[in-house]
C-alpha cells in the first residue's frame, strides 16, 4: 500500500476534497508505483488561493529585510536536508545521484539570490529639482501561481518561489503530477518557518492548472512546459489581465568549428545531450559540424556508447552513466522519433533502442530505460532536426561554412540556448552576436546562467516579457511605486533660519 499525497494549505496537510481521482506516481527506475497523487478540483484550488490571499497582507507588510531573514532560515533548513531531497528527486524523476544533487543545489542558489534582495532590490531616492524629491519602491503583486513540469522537481519550482516570496507575494504551486514528492517534502520542512498561507501546494493535472489560470485572485502566473501549452496559458492569462511568464520548449543548436578541441568538445556534447536523459530544455539537440571532422563524430559516438545505466554498483560511481526517462509515454516518443528518422533515410550512428545494457536493465527492472542515439542527417529539413524530442537523441548535420551553420540555427523557431566550440575568440564573438537564442555558450553545451544572471529564452521558447530568475524576476514579481514630494518653504524665522 502506497501513500496518497495531500495538498498543503495554510501550513497544514489537507486531503483533496471529496473522493478525488488519483494517479499513480511511478519510479522511472523500476516502473513501480511509489505514491498516489490526488487530482484536485477547482474547490481545492479555491481553498489554496484563499489561504494565500489571506496571508498576503501580513507577509507583504513585513520589510524586505524581515522576509529575507525568514528565507535564510528556510535556506538553512533545506540545506541541512539537501541529501534527503536529492534522494527524492532521484527516486521520483530518475536522475543520477549527481544530477539530483545538482537539481537541489541550483534551486538553493536561487534562494540565495532571494536572501540578498534587501541589497539588490532597494528603491532609489533622488532630488530631481529644487525642493522636489522622487523615490521609488517595489510593491508585491498579491497571489502568484506557479505551474511546473516534471524534469527538475526542485530547481524549477525554485525559479519562482524564492524571488516571488522575497518580494512579498504569496504563492500557490502546482507541481507536476509525475514528481510530486520532492516539493511536498519541501513544504513539510517549511511549515514551522514560513507563516501559514504564504506557500501552498495543490496537486493535480491540467484541470487544477486551468483553475489557477482562471482564478480571479491570482495576480501573476508562471508556467514551464511545452511551447504549445505555454502559448495557450499566456494567451488566456493575458486576456484575464494577469501578469504571466510562460516558458516553452527548445531545440538547442551546437556548432563545432574546425579549430575546436576534439576531446573537450566531444565530452561536452555528450554531457549536454545525454545529461538528465536529455529531459531538459537546455539539452543539446542539434550539432552542426563545420567542415569535415570525422574524428569529432567518432569520439562523440564512442563516448555516448560508453554510457551505462545509472545505479550500477558494479561499475563504480565514477563510470559515466545515464538515468531512465520519466515514463512509458516518454520512452515510446523517443523510440518513435529514432524509428521515424531511420525510416526517412537518416543514418543512425548510434541506436539507443538497441543499447544492450539499457535494454537489459529495462527487461530486468521494468523501468523506462533507453540508451543515447546519434542521428546523421543530410538535410536541415528532416523532422528530427526541428521537432523537440526531449530525450537523449542528438542530430548531426555537416555545414560547409560558419554562415551556413548560423543560417540553420537562426531558422530554428525556438530560442533557448546555442553554443559554439572553437579556439578562436573572434569566432566565439562572431557567433555569440549572431545566434538567435537568449543563452549562449562558448565551449559550454548547457549554458545555464548562474545567479545573478537570469534564465529565459526568446521566440517560441518564451511567452511573456522578461526572464524567470535574477533581476528580471524582481521586476516580474513586483511593480514600482513612484512617489514625488514637494514641501513648502517655511517662512517662519527661528534660530534654525
Short mmCIF file of C-alpha atoms in Angstrom, two decimals:
data_model
loop_
_atom_site.label_atom_id
_atom_site.label_comp_id
_atom_site.label_asym_id
_atom_site.label_seq_id
_atom_site.Cartn_x
_atom_site.Cartn_y
_atom_site.Cartn_z
CA UNK A 1 0.00 0.00 0.00
CA UNK A 2 1.45 3.37 -1.02
CA UNK A 3 0.66 6.78 0.43
CA UNK A 4 -1.96 9.07 -1.04
CA UNK A 5 -0.49 12.55 -1.06
CA UNK A 6 -2.37 15.53 0.29
CA UNK A 7 -2.40 19.20 -0.59
CA UNK A 8 -0.56 21.68 1.62
CA UNK A 9 -2.65 24.70 2.61
CA UNK A 10 -2.12 27.13 5.48
CA UNK A 11 0.86 25.06 6.64
CA UNK A 12 -1.37 22.03 7.08
CA UNK A 13 -1.72 18.75 5.24
CA UNK A 14 -5.17 18.97 3.64
CA UNK A 15 -6.63 16.00 1.74
CA UNK A 16 -8.15 16.83 -1.62
CA UNK A 17 -11.90 17.29 -1.27
CA UNK A 18 -14.47 14.55 -1.77
CA UNK A 19 -13.28 11.28 -3.24
CA UNK A 20 -10.75 12.58 -5.74
CA UNK A 21 -9.42 10.76 -8.73
CA UNK A 22 -5.86 9.62 -8.18
CA UNK A 23 -2.86 9.00 -10.38
CA UNK A 24 -0.01 6.61 -9.72
CA UNK A 25 3.43 8.15 -9.22
CA UNK A 26 5.91 5.68 -10.69
CA UNK A 27 9.63 5.19 -10.22
CA UNK A 28 11.35 5.56 -13.61
CA UNK A 29 13.98 3.08 -12.42
CA UNK A 30 11.55 0.20 -11.90
CA UNK A 31 8.12 1.27 -13.09
CA UNK A 32 6.72 0.51 -9.64
CA UNK A 33 4.13 2.74 -8.01
CA UNK A 34 5.68 4.75 -5.18
CA UNK A 35 2.76 7.06 -4.31
CA UNK A 36 -0.71 8.14 -5.37
CA UNK A 37 -1.36 11.79 -6.16
CA UNK A 38 -4.87 13.30 -5.99
CA UNK A 39 -6.41 15.17 -8.90
CA UNK A 40 -7.51 18.28 -7.05
CA UNK A 41 -10.60 20.17 -8.16
CA UNK A 42 -11.39 23.86 -8.55
CA UNK A 43 -12.71 23.78 -4.99
CA UNK A 44 -9.31 22.67 -3.72
CA UNK A 45 -7.67 25.42 -5.74
CA UNK A 46 -10.09 27.95 -4.24
CA UNK A 47 -9.04 26.91 -0.74
CA UNK A 48 -5.33 27.27 -1.52
CA UNK A 49 -5.74 30.65 -3.21
CA UNK A 50 -7.94 31.88 -0.34
CA UNK A 51 -5.21 30.93 2.15
CA UNK A 52 -2.58 32.73 0.08
CA UNK A 53 -4.80 35.78 -0.27
CA UNK A 54 -5.44 35.92 3.48
CA UNK A 55 -1.72 35.69 4.23
CA UNK A 56 -0.70 38.36 1.72
CA UNK A 57 -1.37 41.43 3.84
CA UNK A 58 0.82 40.48 6.77
CA UNK A 59 3.57 38.90 4.64
CA UNK A 60 3.82 41.81 2.20
CA UNK A 61 3.67 44.23 5.14
CA UNK A 62 6.95 42.90 6.51
CA UNK A 63 10.10 44.69 5.47
CA UNK A 64 12.15 43.15 2.71
CA UNK A 65 14.88 42.55 5.26
CA UNK A 66 12.49 40.70 7.59
CA UNK A 67 11.25 38.45 4.78
CA UNK A 68 14.86 37.74 3.77
CA UNK A 69 15.58 36.64 7.33
CA UNK A 70 12.72 34.12 7.08
CA UNK A 71 14.08 32.88 3.74
CA UNK A 72 17.52 32.50 5.31
CA UNK A 73 16.03 30.18 7.92
CA UNK A 74 14.35 28.23 5.12
CA UNK A 75 17.64 28.01 3.22
CA UNK A 76 19.43 26.61 6.26
CA UNK A 77 16.69 24.03 6.79
CA UNK A 78 16.67 22.89 3.17
CA UNK A 79 20.47 22.84 3.01
CA UNK A 80 20.51 20.56 6.04
CA UNK A 81 18.13 18.21 4.21
CA UNK A 82 19.76 18.53 0.78
CA UNK A 83 20.77 14.86 0.61
CA UNK A 84 17.26 13.73 1.53
CA UNK A 85 15.76 16.00 -1.13
CA UNK A 86 18.24 14.74 -3.73
CA UNK A 87 17.24 11.16 -2.91
CA UNK A 88 13.60 12.07 -3.53
CA UNK A 89 14.49 13.70 -6.84
CA UNK A 90 16.43 10.62 -7.87
CA UNK A 91 13.63 8.30 -6.81
CA UNK A 92 10.70 10.03 -8.47
CA UNK A 93 12.41 11.51 -11.52
CA UNK A 94 15.18 9.04 -12.37
CA UNK A 95 18.13 11.42 -12.37
CA UNK A 96 21.53 10.11 -11.43
CA UNK A 97 22.56 10.96 -7.88
CA UNK A 98 24.93 13.67 -9.12
CA UNK A 99 22.21 15.20 -11.28
CA UNK A 100 19.73 15.11 -8.39
CA UNK A 101 22.22 16.86 -6.14
CA UNK A 102 22.70 19.46 -8.85
CA UNK A 103 18.92 19.95 -9.11
CA UNK A 104 18.76 20.78 -5.40
CA UNK A 105 21.92 22.91 -5.42
CA UNK A 106 20.75 25.04 -8.35
CA UNK A 107 17.36 25.63 -6.70
CA UNK A 108 19.07 26.68 -3.49
CA UNK A 109 21.21 29.09 -5.50
CA UNK A 110 18.06 31.00 -6.48
CA UNK A 111 17.06 31.04 -2.82
CA UNK A 112 20.48 32.53 -2.01
CA UNK A 113 19.77 35.29 -4.53
CA UNK A 114 16.41 35.99 -2.87
CA UNK A 115 18.06 36.26 0.55
CA UNK A 116 20.20 39.08 -0.88
CA UNK A 117 17.19 41.07 -2.13
CA UNK A 118 17.47 43.73 0.60
CA UNK A 119 20.80 44.68 -1.00
CA UNK A 120 19.79 44.34 -4.67
CA UNK A 121 16.10 45.34 -4.82
CA UNK A 122 16.11 48.50 -2.75
CA UNK A 123 14.40 51.55 -4.20
CA UNK A 124 16.01 54.79 -5.31
CA UNK A 125 15.75 58.34 -3.95
CA UNK A 126 16.82 61.42 -5.86
CA UNK A 127 16.29 65.16 -5.66
CA UNK A 128 15.09 65.92 -9.17
CA UNK A 129 14.72 69.69 -8.83
CA UNK A 130 14.87 72.31 -6.13
CA UNK A 131 12.58 71.21 -3.31
CA UNK A 132 11.29 68.18 -5.25
CA UNK A 133 12.28 64.65 -4.42
CA UNK A 134 11.39 61.39 -6.19
CA UNK A 135 11.65 57.92 -4.80
CA UNK A 136 10.51 54.51 -5.97
CA UNK A 137 9.78 51.36 -4.05
CA UNK A 138 8.84 47.86 -5.09
CA UNK A 139 5.37 46.62 -4.26
CA UNK A 140 4.25 42.99 -4.21
CA UNK A 141 1.52 41.90 -6.63
CA UNK A 142 -0.51 39.50 -4.49
CA UNK A 143 -1.08 35.79 -5.06
CA UNK A 144 1.35 34.20 -7.52
CA UNK A 145 0.64 30.79 -9.05
CA UNK A 146 3.39 28.53 -10.40
CA UNK A 147 2.72 25.55 -12.69
CA UNK A 148 5.86 23.48 -13.15
CA UNK A 149 6.99 20.45 -15.19
CA UNK A 150 8.45 17.10 -14.17
CA UNK A 151 12.04 17.44 -15.34
CA UNK A 152 13.51 19.31 -12.35
CA UNK A 153 11.36 18.58 -9.28
CA UNK A 154 13.24 21.05 -7.05
CA UNK A 155 15.02 23.58 -9.24
CA UNK A 156 12.17 24.71 -11.48
CA UNK A 157 9.72 25.42 -8.61
CA UNK A 158 12.55 27.43 -7.08
CA UNK A 159 12.81 29.55 -10.20
CA UNK A 160 9.56 31.16 -8.97
CA UNK A 161 9.15 30.66 -5.24
CA UNK A 162 12.16 32.39 -3.59
CA UNK A 163 12.03 35.67 -5.51
CA UNK A 164 8.22 35.81 -5.57
CA UNK A 165 8.11 35.27 -1.80
CA UNK A 166 11.04 37.56 -1.16
CA UNK A 167 9.30 40.40 -2.96
CA UNK A 168 6.28 39.96 -0.67
CA UNK A 169 3.93 37.81 -2.73
CA UNK A 170 2.26 34.63 -1.51
CA UNK A 171 2.30 31.53 -3.67
CA UNK A 172 0.27 28.55 -4.81
CA UNK A 173 2.33 25.85 -6.51
CA UNK A 174 1.04 23.04 -8.68
CA UNK A 175 3.86 20.51 -9.00
CA UNK A 176 3.90 18.06 -11.87
CA UNK A 177 1.69 15.13 -11.04
CA UNK A 178 4.59 12.91 -12.19
CA UNK A 179 7.00 14.18 -9.50
CA UNK A 180 5.01 15.50 -6.51
CA UNK A 181 7.11 14.06 -3.68
CA UNK A 182 10.02 16.50 -3.57
CA UNK A 183 8.01 19.70 -3.19
CA UNK A 184 5.63 18.02 -0.76
CA UNK A 185 8.64 17.36 1.45
CA UNK A 186 9.86 20.94 0.98
CA UNK A 187 6.53 22.25 2.30
CA UNK A 188 6.72 19.95 5.30
CA UNK A 189 10.20 21.27 6.07
CA UNK A 190 8.98 24.87 5.67
CA UNK A 191 5.85 24.53 7.82
CA UNK A 192 7.36 25.96 11.01
CA UNK A 193 9.32 28.65 9.18
CA UNK A 194 7.01 30.32 6.67
CA UNK A 195 3.82 31.91 8.07
CA UNK A 196 0.59 29.99 7.29
CA UNK A 197 -0.72 30.59 3.79
CA UNK A 198 2.48 32.04 2.38
CA UNK A 199 3.30 28.85 0.43
CA UNK A 200 0.62 26.37 -0.63
CA UNK A 201 0.59 23.27 -2.82
CA UNK A 202 -2.29 21.91 -4.86
CA UNK A 203 -1.69 18.59 -6.61
CA UNK A 204 -3.41 17.66 -9.83
CA UNK A 205 -3.39 17.66 -13.58
CA UNK A 206 -4.40 20.16 -16.25
CA UNK A 207 -7.73 20.78 -14.52
CA UNK A 208 -6.03 22.15 -11.41
CA UNK A 209 -3.70 24.17 -13.63
CA UNK A 210 -6.67 25.61 -15.52
CA UNK A 211 -8.39 26.54 -12.26
CA UNK A 212 -5.28 28.50 -11.21
CA UNK A 213 -5.15 30.29 -14.55
CA UNK A 214 -8.82 31.24 -14.29
CA UNK A 215 -8.86 32.23 -10.62
CA UNK A 216 -9.64 35.92 -10.21
CA UNK A 217 -7.45 36.32 -7.11
CA UNK A 218 -4.30 35.05 -8.85
CA UNK A 219 -2.47 38.20 -9.90
CA UNK A 220 0.56 36.65 -11.60
CA UNK A 221 1.37 33.27 -13.09
CA UNK A 222 4.49 31.41 -14.14
CA UNK A 223 4.49 28.27 -16.27
CA UNK A 224 7.22 25.98 -17.58
CA UNK A 225 6.39 23.25 -20.10
CA UNK A 226 5.85 22.72 -23.80
CA UNK A 227 5.59 25.67 -26.17
CA UNK A 228 2.10 24.71 -27.27
CA UNK A 229 0.75 24.79 -23.72
CA UNK A 230 2.85 27.83 -22.78
CA UNK A 231 1.34 29.77 -25.65
CA UNK A 232 -2.21 28.81 -24.64
CA UNK A 233 -1.67 29.69 -20.97
CA UNK A 234 -0.06 33.00 -21.86
CA UNK A 235 -2.91 33.95 -24.16
CA UNK A 236 -5.62 33.06 -21.65
CA UNK A 237 -3.93 34.63 -18.63
CA UNK A 238 -3.23 37.81 -20.58
CA UNK A 239 -6.89 38.10 -21.57
CA UNK A 240 -7.77 37.80 -17.88
CA UNK A 241 -5.42 40.68 -17.07
CA UNK A 242 -2.81 38.64 -15.22
CA UNK A 243 0.91 39.16 -15.35
CA UNK A 244 2.18 35.96 -16.99
CA UNK A 245 5.50 34.42 -17.98
CA UNK A 246 5.27 31.04 -19.72
CA UNK A 247 8.47 29.26 -20.72
CA UNK A 248 8.22 26.70 -23.50
CA UNK A 249 10.33 24.15 -25.31
CA UNK A 250 13.62 24.32 -27.18
CA UNK A 251 15.72 22.89 -29.97
CA UNK A 252 19.22 23.91 -28.97
CA UNK A 253 21.98 24.01 -31.58
CA UNK A 254 25.69 23.48 -31.02
CA UNK A 255 28.24 24.49 -33.67
CA UNK A 256 31.63 22.78 -33.85
CA UNK A 257 34.20 24.79 -35.82
CA UNK A 258 37.27 23.10 -37.35
CA UNK A 259 39.57 24.58 -34.66
CA UNK A 260 37.62 23.11 -31.73
CA UNK A 261 39.35 20.91 -29.17
CA UNK A 262 38.10 17.48 -30.24
CA UNK A 263 38.27 15.73 -26.89
CA UNK A 264 36.75 18.57 -24.88
CA UNK A 265 34.04 19.17 -27.48
CA UNK A 266 33.11 15.51 -27.72
CA UNK A 267 32.79 15.17 -23.94
CA UNK A 268 30.78 18.37 -23.61
CA UNK A 269 28.40 17.47 -26.45
CA UNK A 270 27.71 14.06 -24.93
CA UNK A 271 27.18 15.54 -21.49
CA UNK A 272 24.80 18.10 -22.98
CA UNK A 273 22.56 15.74 -24.94
CA UNK A 274 22.55 12.81 -22.50
CA UNK A 275 22.58 14.64 -19.15
CA UNK A 276 19.28 14.17 -17.29
CA UNK A 277 18.48 11.68 -20.10
CA UNK A 278 18.00 14.64 -22.42
CA UNK A 279 14.92 15.73 -20.48
CA UNK A 280 15.82 19.39 -20.07
CA UNK A 281 15.13 22.50 -22.12
CA UNK A 282 18.84 23.35 -22.25
CA UNK A 283 19.98 19.99 -23.65
CA UNK A 284 21.80 19.81 -26.96
CA UNK A 285 19.52 18.70 -29.77
CA UNK A 286 21.46 19.51 -32.94
CA UNK A 287 25.20 19.51 -33.62
CA UNK A 288 26.24 21.50 -36.69
CA UNK A 289 29.72 20.40 -37.76
CA UNK A 290 31.53 22.94 -39.94
CA UNK A 291 33.79 21.19 -42.42
CA UNK A 292 34.91 17.59 -42.38
CA UNK A 293 35.55 16.44 -38.78
CA UNK A 294 35.25 12.63 -38.68
CA UNK A 295 37.39 12.34 -35.54
CA UNK A 296 34.94 14.50 -33.61
CA UNK A 297 31.92 12.47 -34.69
CA UNK A 298 33.71 9.22 -33.87
CA UNK A 299 34.58 10.45 -30.36
CA UNK A 300 31.01 11.60 -29.69
CA UNK A 301 29.61 8.24 -30.72
CA UNK A 302 32.23 6.37 -28.68
CA UNK A 303 31.63 8.41 -25.55
CA UNK A 304 27.86 8.10 -25.85
CA UNK A 305 28.16 4.34 -26.42
CA UNK A 306 30.25 4.04 -23.24
CA UNK A 307 27.44 5.33 -21.03
CA UNK A 308 25.89 2.78 -18.68
CA UNK A 309 22.56 2.78 -16.87
CA UNK A 310 22.83 4.67 -13.58
CA UNK A 311 22.75 2.79 -10.31
CA UNK A 312 25.08 0.01 -11.47
CA UNK A 313 27.11 -0.57 -8.31
CA UNK A 314 29.48 -2.93 -10.09
CA UNK A 315 30.56 -0.16 -12.48
CA UNK A 316 31.53 2.20 -9.68
CA UNK A 317 30.43 5.75 -9.03
CA UNK A 318 32.94 7.26 -11.46
CA UNK A 319 31.76 5.39 -14.56
CA UNK A 320 29.79 7.60 -17.00
CA UNK A 321 26.09 6.95 -16.52
CA UNK A 322 22.63 7.99 -17.68
CA UNK A 323 19.33 7.58 -15.90
CA UNK A 324 15.96 6.42 -17.26
CA UNK A 325 13.35 8.67 -18.85
CA UNK A 326 10.29 9.68 -16.90
CA UNK A 327 7.62 7.21 -18.08
CA UNK A 328 6.37 4.83 -20.76
CA UNK A 329 4.99 7.66 -22.89
CA UNK A 330 8.40 9.36 -22.99
CA UNK A 331 10.08 6.07 -23.83
CA UNK A 332 7.69 5.47 -26.71
CA UNK A 333 8.05 9.04 -28.03
CA UNK A 334 11.85 8.73 -28.16
CA UNK A 335 11.74 5.31 -29.82
CA UNK A 336 9.26 6.62 -32.39
CA UNK A 337 11.47 9.63 -33.13
CA UNK A 338 14.50 7.44 -33.87
CA UNK A 339 12.42 5.00 -35.89
CA UNK A 340 10.83 7.83 -37.86
CA UNK A 341 14.21 9.34 -38.67
CA UNK A 342 15.56 5.98 -39.77
CA UNK A 343 12.52 5.36 -41.98
CA UNK A 344 13.06 8.77 -43.59
CA UNK A 345 16.60 7.84 -44.60
CA UNK A 346 18.58 9.37 -41.75
CA UNK A 347 21.69 7.38 -40.82
CA UNK A 348 21.57 6.09 -37.24
CA UNK A 349 25.17 6.25 -36.00
CA UNK A 350 24.18 5.06 -32.52
CA UNK A 351 20.82 3.43 -31.76
CA UNK A 352 19.68 3.79 -28.18
CA UNK A 353 16.84 1.36 -28.81
CA UNK A 354 19.40 -1.41 -29.14
CA UNK A 355 21.86 -0.38 -26.42
CA UNK A 356 22.48 -3.72 -24.73
CA UNK A 357 22.97 -2.54 -21.13
CA UNK A 358 19.91 -0.28 -21.27
CA UNK A 359 17.61 -2.85 -22.87
CA UNK A 360 18.77 -5.45 -20.35
CA UNK A 361 18.10 -3.07 -17.46
CA UNK A 362 14.62 -2.36 -18.83
CA UNK A 363 13.86 -6.06 -19.11
CA UNK A 364 15.19 -6.81 -15.62
CA UNK A 365 13.72 -3.86 -13.74
CA UNK A 366 10.59 -2.82 -15.60
CA UNK A 367 11.93 0.76 -15.69
CA UNK A 368 11.93 3.24 -18.54
CA UNK A 369 15.45 2.76 -19.84
CA UNK A 370 16.76 3.70 -23.28
CA UNK A 371 20.28 4.41 -24.46
CA UNK A 372 21.54 7.51 -26.27
CA UNK A 373 21.08 7.86 -30.03
CA UNK A 374 23.08 9.83 -32.61
CA UNK A 375 21.48 10.60 -35.98
CA UNK A 376 23.42 11.75 -39.04
CA UNK A 377 21.31 13.99 -41.30
CA UNK A 378 21.71 15.16 -44.88
CA UNK A 379 19.07 17.88 -44.69
CA UNK A 380 18.14 20.58 -42.19
CA UNK A 381 14.53 19.96 -43.18
CA UNK A 382 14.42 16.49 -41.60
CA UNK A 383 11.70 16.20 -38.96
CA UNK A 384 14.10 15.27 -36.16
CA UNK A 385 16.15 18.39 -36.92
CA UNK A 386 13.39 20.74 -35.82
CA UNK A 387 11.00 18.81 -33.53
CA UNK A 388 11.63 18.69 -29.79
CA UNK A 389 12.23 15.03 -28.88
CA UNK A 390 13.05 15.69 -25.21
CA UNK A 391 15.26 12.67 -24.80
CA UNK A 392 18.88 11.52 -25.30
CA UNK A 393 18.93 11.99 -29.08
CA UNK A 394 21.48 14.11 -30.98
CA UNK A 395 21.04 15.15 -34.62
CA UNK A 396 24.27 15.83 -36.52
CA UNK A 397 24.43 17.88 -39.73
CA UNK A 398 27.51 18.92 -41.68
CA UNK A 399 27.71 22.54 -42.85
CA UNK A 400 30.05 23.92 -45.46
CA UNK A 401 30.75 27.20 -43.71
CA UNK A 402 30.19 29.03 -40.40
CA UNK A 403 27.50 31.18 -42.00
CA UNK A 404 25.70 28.07 -43.26
CA UNK A 405 25.63 26.80 -39.67
CA UNK A 406 24.29 30.13 -38.45
CA UNK A 407 21.56 30.04 -41.09
CA UNK A 408 20.39 26.65 -39.80
CA UNK A 409 20.40 27.81 -36.18
CA UNK A 410 18.67 31.10 -37.00
CA UNK A 411 15.84 29.26 -38.78
CA UNK A 412 15.03 27.41 -35.55
CA UNK A 413 11.64 28.53 -34.19
CA UNK A 414 12.81 28.26 -30.58
CA UNK A 415 15.39 30.39 -28.82
CA UNK A 416 16.65 28.98 -25.54
CA UNK A 417 20.31 28.10 -26.00
CA UNK A 418 23.09 27.86 -28.56
CA UNK A 419 26.80 27.12 -28.30
CA UNK A 420 29.92 27.37 -30.41
CA UNK A 421 33.00 25.19 -29.92
CA UNK A 422 36.15 26.98 -31.03
CA UNK A 423 39.66 28.03 -30.01
CA UNK A 424 39.18 31.48 -31.55
CA UNK A 425 37.95 34.43 -29.53
CA UNK A 426 36.97 36.23 -32.72
CA UNK A 427 34.89 33.29 -33.90
CA UNK A 428 33.26 32.99 -30.48
CA UNK A 429 32.26 36.65 -30.58
CA UNK A 430 31.03 36.35 -34.18
CA UNK A 431 28.66 33.53 -33.27
CA UNK A 432 27.63 34.99 -29.91
CA UNK A 433 26.40 38.13 -31.65
CA UNK A 434 24.52 36.24 -34.38
CA UNK A 435 22.88 33.25 -32.67
CA UNK A 436 19.08 33.53 -32.32
CA UNK A 437 18.98 32.36 -28.72
CA UNK A 438 18.96 34.09 -25.35
CA UNK A 439 21.51 31.89 -23.54
CA UNK A 440 24.79 31.48 -25.39
CA UNK A 441 27.67 29.15 -24.64
CA UNK A 442 31.27 29.22 -25.79
CA UNK A 443 32.65 25.71 -25.33
CA UNK A 444 29.77 25.12 -22.86
CA UNK A 445 26.96 22.94 -24.18
CA UNK A 446 24.50 23.70 -21.37
CA UNK A 447 24.93 27.47 -20.93
CA UNK A 448 22.59 27.93 -17.96
CA UNK A 449 23.27 31.37 -16.44
CA UNK A 450 24.24 31.34 -12.78
CA UNK A 451 22.72 33.82 -10.35
CA UNK A 452 22.51 36.79 -10.51
CA UNK A 453 22.14 36.35 -14.28
CA UNK A 454 18.61 35.50 -15.33
CA UNK A 455 17.17 32.44 -17.06
CA UNK A 456 14.89 32.70 -20.08
CA UNK A 457 14.67 32.26 -23.84
CA UNK A 458 13.24 34.10 -26.83
CA UNK A 459 10.98 33.30 -29.77
CA UNK A 460 8.81 30.22 -29.09
CA UNK A 461 10.80 29.33 -26.00
CA UNK A 462 9.17 32.16 -24.05
CA UNK A 463 5.74 33.76 -23.98
CA UNK A 464 5.56 36.95 -21.95
CA UNK A 465 8.10 39.57 -21.00
CA UNK A 466 11.33 39.16 -19.08
CA UNK A 467 13.10 36.19 -17.53
CA UNK A 468 12.09 33.96 -14.65
CA UNK A 469 15.11 34.45 -12.35
CA UNK A 470 17.62 37.17 -11.49
CA UNK A 471 16.86 40.88 -11.67
CA UNK A 472 14.23 40.24 -14.36
CA UNK A 473 12.25 38.20 -11.82
CA UNK A 474 12.43 41.05 -9.32
CA UNK A 475 10.71 43.19 -11.95
CA UNK A 476 8.18 40.49 -12.79
CA UNK A 477 7.10 39.77 -9.21
CA UNK A 478 6.62 43.41 -8.22
CA UNK A 479 5.66 46.78 -9.56
CA UNK A 480 7.34 50.11 -8.94
CA UNK A 481 5.52 52.69 -6.86
CA UNK A 482 6.91 56.15 -7.69
CA UNK A 483 6.42 58.93 -5.13
CA UNK A 484 7.20 62.56 -5.86
CA UNK A 485 7.19 65.05 -2.95
CA UNK A 486 7.42 68.81 -2.58
CA UNK A 487 7.32 70.76 0.65
CA UNK A 488 6.56 74.43 1.05
CA UNK A 489 9.48 76.52 2.29
CA UNK A 490 8.79 77.69 5.84
CA UNK A 491 8.54 81.49 6.15
CA UNK A 492 8.83 81.45 9.95
CA UNK A 493 12.18 82.65 11.21
CA UNK A 494 13.80 80.85 14.08
CA UNK A 495 17.24 80.08 15.40
CA UNK A 496 17.40 77.45 12.60
CA UNK A 497 16.88 80.07 9.84
#
